Amino acid sequence: MALTLAGECYDHKTQDKRRVCEVVLNRVSDGRFGSSIMEVLTAKNQFAGYWTQPRPVSENDYEVAEQALRDWYDGGCKALSEYLFFCAGDNLENEFRREY
């Protein structure tokens, strides 16, 4: 998960990182995108940041990923938000949405 954050988010955008984690975990909870975190992260044409990172993984990437995973497991592996998709947006942040 932290590897994906290094590929999908700028390091200083903590909330953006959290939402990317939510998209990944929400997709596992949904079931249509894969039955495990690794299946979701490595699905064809999804999460290019898992495969290529423009920056090294930071301590903050690990912290955000760990907290999101804790929240997800503590909540019974249920969706953490409504987001299932995201794309690059303005102001160095991703845009998150429920529908493609």
Coordinates of C-alpha atoms in Angstrom, one line a residue:
M1 CA 0.0 0.0 0.0
A2 CA 2.8 2.4 0.9
L3 CA 4.5 1.7 -2.4
T4 CA 1.3 2.7 -4.2
L5 CA 1.1 6.0 -2.2
A6 CA 4.6 6.9 -3.4
G7 CA 3.5 6.4 -6.9
E8 CA 0.0 8.0 -6.8
C9 CA 0.5 11.0 -4.4
Y10 CA 2.8 13.9 -3.6
D11 CA 4.5 13.3 -0.2
H12 CA 3.0 16.4 1.4
K13 CA -0.6 15.5 0.6
T14 CA -1.6 13.3 3.5
Q15 CA -5.3 13.5 3.0
D16 CA -4.8 12.5 -0.6
K17 CA -2.9 9.5 0.5
R18 CA -5.6 8.5 2.9
R19 CA -8.2 8.7 0.2
V20 CA -6.1 6.5 -2.1
C21 CA -5.9 3.9 0.6
E22 CA -9.7 4.2 1.0
V23 CA -10.2 3.5 -2.7
V24 CA -8.0 0.4 -2.5
L25 CA -9.7 -1.0 0.6
N26 CA -13.2 0.0 -0.5
R27 CA -12.6 -2.0 -3.7
V28 CA -11.7 -5.1 -1.7
S29 CA -14.8 -4.6 0.4
D30 CA -16.9 -4.1 -2.7
G31 CA -15.7 -7.4 -4.2
R32 CA -16.0 -6.5 -7.8
F33 CA -12.4 -5.4 -8.1
G34 CA -10.6 -8.3 -6.4
S35 CA -10.8 -10.3 -3.2
S36 CA -7.5 -9.1 -1.7
I37 CA -5.5 -5.9 -1.4
M38 CA -2.9 -7.3 -3.7
E39 CA -5.4 -8.4 -6.3
V40 CA -6.8 -4.8 -6.3
L41 CA -3.4 -3.1 -6.4
T42 CA -2.1 -5.3 -9.2
A43 CA -5.2 -5.5 -11.4
K44 CA -4.5 -4.7 -15.0
N45 CA -4.6 -1.0 -15.9
Q46 CA -5.2 0.0 -12.2
F47 CA -2.9 1.8 -9.7
A48 CA 0.1 2.5 -12.0
G49 CA 1.8 3.9 -8.8
Y50 CA 2.1 0.4 -7.5
W51 CA 4.5 -0.4 -10.3
T52 CA 6.3 2.9 -10.7
Q53 CA 7.1 5.5 -8.1
P54 CA 8.5 9.0 -8.9
R55 CA 9.7 9.4 -5.3
P56 CA 10.9 7.1 -2.6
V57 CA 8.4 5.7 -0.1
S58 CA 8.3 8.0 2.9
E59 CA 7.7 7.4 6.6
N60 CA 4.4 9.3 6.1
D61 CA 3.4 6.8 3.4
Y62 CA 3.8 4.0 5.9
E63 CA 2.0 5.8 8.6
V64 CA -1.0 6.7 6.4
A65 CA -1.2 3.1 5.0
E66 CA -0.9 1.6 8.4
Q67 CA -3.7 3.8 9.9
A68 CA -6.0 3.1 7.0
L69 CA -5.4 -0.6 7.3
R70 CA -6.1 -0.5 11.1
D71 CA -9.3 1.5 10.5
W72 CA -10.4 -1.0 7.9
Y73 CA -9.7 -4.1 9.9
D74 CA -11.2 -2.5 13.1
G75 CA -14.4 -1.7 11.1
G76 CA -14.8 -5.3 10.0
C77 CA -13.3 -4.7 6.5
K78 CA -16.2 -2.5 5.5
A79 CA -15.8 0.4 3.2
L80 CA -14.1 3.4 4.8
S81 CA -15.8 5.9 2.5
E82 CA -17.9 6.1 -0.7
Y83 CA -14.9 6.4 -3.0
L84 CA -14.1 3.6 -5.6
F85 CA -12.2 5.7 -8.2
F86 CA -9.8 8.5 -8.6
C87 CA -7.9 10.4 -11.2
A88 CA -5.3 13.2 -11.3
G89 CA -6.8 16.6 -10.4
D90 CA -5.9 20.2 -9.7
N91 CA -3.5 21.5 -7.0
L92 CA -1.4 18.4 -7.0
E93 CA -4.3 16.3 -5.6
N94 CA -6.4 13.5 -7.0
E95 CA -10.1 13.7 -7.6
F96 CA -12.1 11.0 -5.9
R97 CA -15.5 9.7 -6.9
R98 CA -18.0 6.9 -6.4
E99 CA -18.6 6.2 -10.1
Y100 CA -16.3 5.9 -13.0

